[in-house]
PDB file of C-alpha atoms in Angstrom:
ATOM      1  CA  UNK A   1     -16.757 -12.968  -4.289  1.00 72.00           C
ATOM      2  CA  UNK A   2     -14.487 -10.121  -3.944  1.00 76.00           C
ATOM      3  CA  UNK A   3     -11.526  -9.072  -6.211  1.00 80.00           C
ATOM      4  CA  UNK A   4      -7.568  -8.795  -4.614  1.00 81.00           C
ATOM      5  CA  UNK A   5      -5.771  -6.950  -6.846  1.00 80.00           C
ATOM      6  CA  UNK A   6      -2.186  -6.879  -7.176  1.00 80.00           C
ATOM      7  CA  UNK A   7      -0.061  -3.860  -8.085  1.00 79.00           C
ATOM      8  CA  UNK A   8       3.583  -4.036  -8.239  1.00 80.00           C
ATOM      9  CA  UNK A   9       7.135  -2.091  -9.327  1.00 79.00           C
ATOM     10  CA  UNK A  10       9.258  -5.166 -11.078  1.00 83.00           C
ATOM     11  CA  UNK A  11      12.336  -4.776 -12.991  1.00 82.00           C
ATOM     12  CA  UNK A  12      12.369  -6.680 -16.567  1.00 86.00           C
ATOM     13  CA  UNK A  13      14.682  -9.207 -14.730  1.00 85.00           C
ATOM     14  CA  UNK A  14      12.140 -10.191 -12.183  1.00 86.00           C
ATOM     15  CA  UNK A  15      13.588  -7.586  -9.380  1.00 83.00           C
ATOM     16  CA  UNK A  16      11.495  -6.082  -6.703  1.00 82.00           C
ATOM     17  CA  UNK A  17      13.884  -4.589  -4.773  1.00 79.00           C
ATOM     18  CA  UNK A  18      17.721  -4.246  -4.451  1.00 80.00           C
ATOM     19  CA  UNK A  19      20.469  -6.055  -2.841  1.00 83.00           C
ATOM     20  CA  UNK A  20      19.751  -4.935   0.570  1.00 84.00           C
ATOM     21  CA  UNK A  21      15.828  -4.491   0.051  1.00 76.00           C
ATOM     22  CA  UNK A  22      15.838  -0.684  -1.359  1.00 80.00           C
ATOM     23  CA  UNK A  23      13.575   0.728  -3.916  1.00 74.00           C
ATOM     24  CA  UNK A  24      15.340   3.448  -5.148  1.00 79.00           C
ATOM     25  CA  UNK A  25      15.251   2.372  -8.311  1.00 76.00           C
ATOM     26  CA  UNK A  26      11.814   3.030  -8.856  1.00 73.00           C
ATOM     27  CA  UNK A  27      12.111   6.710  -9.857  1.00 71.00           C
ATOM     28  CA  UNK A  28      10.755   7.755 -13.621  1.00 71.00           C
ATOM     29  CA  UNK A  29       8.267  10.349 -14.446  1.00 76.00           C
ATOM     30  CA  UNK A  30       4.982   8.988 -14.779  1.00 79.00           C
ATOM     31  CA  UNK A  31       3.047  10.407 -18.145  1.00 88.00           C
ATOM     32  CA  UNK A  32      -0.172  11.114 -18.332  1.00 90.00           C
ATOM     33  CA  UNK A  33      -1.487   7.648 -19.437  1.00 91.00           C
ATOM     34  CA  UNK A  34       0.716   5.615 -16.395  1.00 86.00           C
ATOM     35  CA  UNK A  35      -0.771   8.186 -14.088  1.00 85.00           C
ATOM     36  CA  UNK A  36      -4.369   7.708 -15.517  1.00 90.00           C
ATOM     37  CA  UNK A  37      -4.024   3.774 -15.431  1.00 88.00           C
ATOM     38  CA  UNK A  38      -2.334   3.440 -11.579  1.00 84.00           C
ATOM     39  CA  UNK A  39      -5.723   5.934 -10.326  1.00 88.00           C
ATOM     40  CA  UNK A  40      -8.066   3.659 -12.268  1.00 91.00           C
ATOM     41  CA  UNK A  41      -6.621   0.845 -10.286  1.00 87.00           C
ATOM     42  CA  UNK A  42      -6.354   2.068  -6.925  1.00 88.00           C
ATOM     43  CA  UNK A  43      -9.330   4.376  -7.205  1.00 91.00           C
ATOM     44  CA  UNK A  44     -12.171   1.632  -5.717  1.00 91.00           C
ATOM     45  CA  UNK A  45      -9.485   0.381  -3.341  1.00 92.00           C
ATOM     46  CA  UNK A  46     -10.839   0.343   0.317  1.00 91.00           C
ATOM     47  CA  UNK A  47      -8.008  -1.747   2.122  1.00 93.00           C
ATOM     48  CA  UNK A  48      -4.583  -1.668   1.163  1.00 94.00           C
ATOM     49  CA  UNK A  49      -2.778  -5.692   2.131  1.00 93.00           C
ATOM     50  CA  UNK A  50       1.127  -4.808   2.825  1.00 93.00           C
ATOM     51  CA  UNK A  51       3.770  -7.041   4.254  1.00 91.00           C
ATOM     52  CA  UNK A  52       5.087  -5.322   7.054  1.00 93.00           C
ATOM     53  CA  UNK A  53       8.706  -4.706   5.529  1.00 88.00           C
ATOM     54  CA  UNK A  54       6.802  -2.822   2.570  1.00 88.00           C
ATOM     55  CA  UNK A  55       4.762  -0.999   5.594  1.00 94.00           C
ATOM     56  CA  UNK A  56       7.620   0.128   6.999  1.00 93.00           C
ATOM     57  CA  UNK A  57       8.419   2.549   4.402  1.00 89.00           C
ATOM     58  CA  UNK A  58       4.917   2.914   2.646  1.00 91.00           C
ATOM     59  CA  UNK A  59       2.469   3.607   5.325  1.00 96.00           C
ATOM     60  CA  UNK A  60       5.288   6.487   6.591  1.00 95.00           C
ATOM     61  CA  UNK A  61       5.822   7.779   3.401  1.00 93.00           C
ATOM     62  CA  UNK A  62       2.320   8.682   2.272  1.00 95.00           C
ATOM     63  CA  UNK A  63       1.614   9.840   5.835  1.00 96.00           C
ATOM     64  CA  UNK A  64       4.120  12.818   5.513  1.00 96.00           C
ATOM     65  CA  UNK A  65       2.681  12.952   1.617  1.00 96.00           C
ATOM     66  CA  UNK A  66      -0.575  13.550   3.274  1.00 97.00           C
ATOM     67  CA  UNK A  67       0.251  16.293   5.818  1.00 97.00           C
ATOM     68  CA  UNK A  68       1.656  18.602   2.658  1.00 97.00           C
ATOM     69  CA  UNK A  69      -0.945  19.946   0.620  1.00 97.00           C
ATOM     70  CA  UNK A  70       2.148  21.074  -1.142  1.00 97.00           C
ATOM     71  CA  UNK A  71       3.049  17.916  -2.215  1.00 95.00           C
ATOM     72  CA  UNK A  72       3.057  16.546  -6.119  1.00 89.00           C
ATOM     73  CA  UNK A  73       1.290  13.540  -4.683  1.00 89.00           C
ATOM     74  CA  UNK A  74      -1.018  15.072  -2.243  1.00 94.00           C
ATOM     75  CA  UNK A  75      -3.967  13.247  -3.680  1.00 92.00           C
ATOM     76  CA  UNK A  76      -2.556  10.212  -3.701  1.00 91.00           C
ATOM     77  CA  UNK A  77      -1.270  10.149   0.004  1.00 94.00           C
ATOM     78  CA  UNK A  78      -4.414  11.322   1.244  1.00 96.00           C
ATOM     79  CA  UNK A  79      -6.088   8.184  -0.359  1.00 95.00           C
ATOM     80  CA  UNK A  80      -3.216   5.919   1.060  1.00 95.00           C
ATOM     81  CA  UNK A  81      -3.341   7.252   4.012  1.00 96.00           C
ATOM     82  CA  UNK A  82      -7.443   7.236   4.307  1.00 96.00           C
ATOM     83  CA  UNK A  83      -7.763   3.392   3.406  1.00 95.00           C
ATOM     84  CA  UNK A  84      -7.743   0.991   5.835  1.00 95.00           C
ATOM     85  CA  UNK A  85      -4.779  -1.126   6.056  1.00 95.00           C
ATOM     86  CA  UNK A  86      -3.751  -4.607   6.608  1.00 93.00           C
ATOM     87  CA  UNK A  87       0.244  -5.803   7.306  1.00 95.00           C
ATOM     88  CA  UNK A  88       1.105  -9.372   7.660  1.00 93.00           C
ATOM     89  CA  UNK A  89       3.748  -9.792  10.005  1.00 93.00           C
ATOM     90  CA  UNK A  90       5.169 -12.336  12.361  1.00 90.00           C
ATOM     91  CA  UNK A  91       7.379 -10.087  14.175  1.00 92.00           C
ATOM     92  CA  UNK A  92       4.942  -7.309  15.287  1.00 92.00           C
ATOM     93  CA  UNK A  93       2.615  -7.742  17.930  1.00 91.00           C
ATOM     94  CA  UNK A  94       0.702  -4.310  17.770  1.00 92.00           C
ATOM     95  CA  UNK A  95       0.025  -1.801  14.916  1.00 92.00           C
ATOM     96  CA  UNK A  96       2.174   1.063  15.459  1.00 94.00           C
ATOM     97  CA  UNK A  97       0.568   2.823  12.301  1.00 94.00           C
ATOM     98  CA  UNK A  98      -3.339   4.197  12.116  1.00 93.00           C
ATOM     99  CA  UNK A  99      -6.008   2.968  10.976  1.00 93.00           C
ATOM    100  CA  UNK A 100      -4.263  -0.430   9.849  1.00 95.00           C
ATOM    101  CA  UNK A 101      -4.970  -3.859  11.714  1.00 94.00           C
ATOM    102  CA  UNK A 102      -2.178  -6.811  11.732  1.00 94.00           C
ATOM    103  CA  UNK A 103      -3.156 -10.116  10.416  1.00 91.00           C
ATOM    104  CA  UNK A 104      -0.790 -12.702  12.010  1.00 89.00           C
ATOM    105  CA  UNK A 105      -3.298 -15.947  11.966  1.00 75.00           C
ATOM    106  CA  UNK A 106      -5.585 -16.234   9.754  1.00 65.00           C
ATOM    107  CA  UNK A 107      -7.362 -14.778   6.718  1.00 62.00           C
ATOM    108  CA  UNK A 108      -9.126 -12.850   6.621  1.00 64.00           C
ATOM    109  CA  UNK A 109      -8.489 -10.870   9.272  1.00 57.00           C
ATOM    110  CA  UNK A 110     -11.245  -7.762  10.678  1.00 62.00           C
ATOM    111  CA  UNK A 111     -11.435  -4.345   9.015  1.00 59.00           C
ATOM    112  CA  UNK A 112     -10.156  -1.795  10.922  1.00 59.00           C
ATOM    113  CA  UNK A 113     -12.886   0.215  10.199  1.00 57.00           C
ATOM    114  CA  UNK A 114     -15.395  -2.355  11.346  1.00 51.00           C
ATOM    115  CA  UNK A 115     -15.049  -5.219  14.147  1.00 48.00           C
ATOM    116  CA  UNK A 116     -18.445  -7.260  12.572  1.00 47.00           C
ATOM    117  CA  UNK A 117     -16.895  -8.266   9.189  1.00 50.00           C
ATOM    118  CA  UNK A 118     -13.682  -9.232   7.460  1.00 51.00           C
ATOM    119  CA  UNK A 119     -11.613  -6.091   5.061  1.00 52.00           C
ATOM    120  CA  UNK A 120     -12.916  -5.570   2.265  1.00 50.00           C
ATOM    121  CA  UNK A 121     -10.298  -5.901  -0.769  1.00 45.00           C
ATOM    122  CA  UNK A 122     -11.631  -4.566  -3.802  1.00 41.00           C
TER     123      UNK A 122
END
């Protein structure tokens, strides 16, 4: 069976996000050991699951990460950017982002890296 790992920004209160949905809030150096523990997660990740408000923002954001070699986070947006991607949404009928697939029936839906099997999560 495969693994679905979670990995989430939540305030000691229970907050995701703000008021009106921002995440601005979110902004603290990472150390060495945070740094160190977020790669060991995401390292073996080969599809990223995002609701599509999340997507929005996320699959944008490390795109423009990724095009700037420049960047702090280069590394990180070119793995973001390279994994396959699945957004849950009832409102969008079409991907509007690469290399990510919508799942708006059932799970699980088809990689979009494949069309013979469903994404693999772990």
């Amino acid at each position: 069976m495969r693994k679905l790992k979670l990995q989430v920004q939540i305030t000691v209160d229970g907050f995701i996000g703000g008021p009106n949905g921002e995440m601005d809030w979110m902004t603290f150096n990472w150390d060495e050991a945070l740094l160190g523990y977020v790669q060991a997660l995401t390292d073996p990740v080969d599809c990223i699951v995002l609701g599509r408000k999340l997507a929005e923002g996320f699959i944008p954001h490390w795109a423009g990460v990724a095009a700037n070699p420049e960047a702090p986070d280069y590394a990180a947006g070119q793995k973001f950017t390279a994994t396959p991607k699945v957004v849950f949404s009832r409102t969008l009928r079409e991907s509007p982002w690469a290399n990510t697939i919508l799942a708006t029936g059932s799970w699980p839906p088809k990689s979009p890296s494949s069309s013979s099997g469903p994404a693999r999560t772990s």
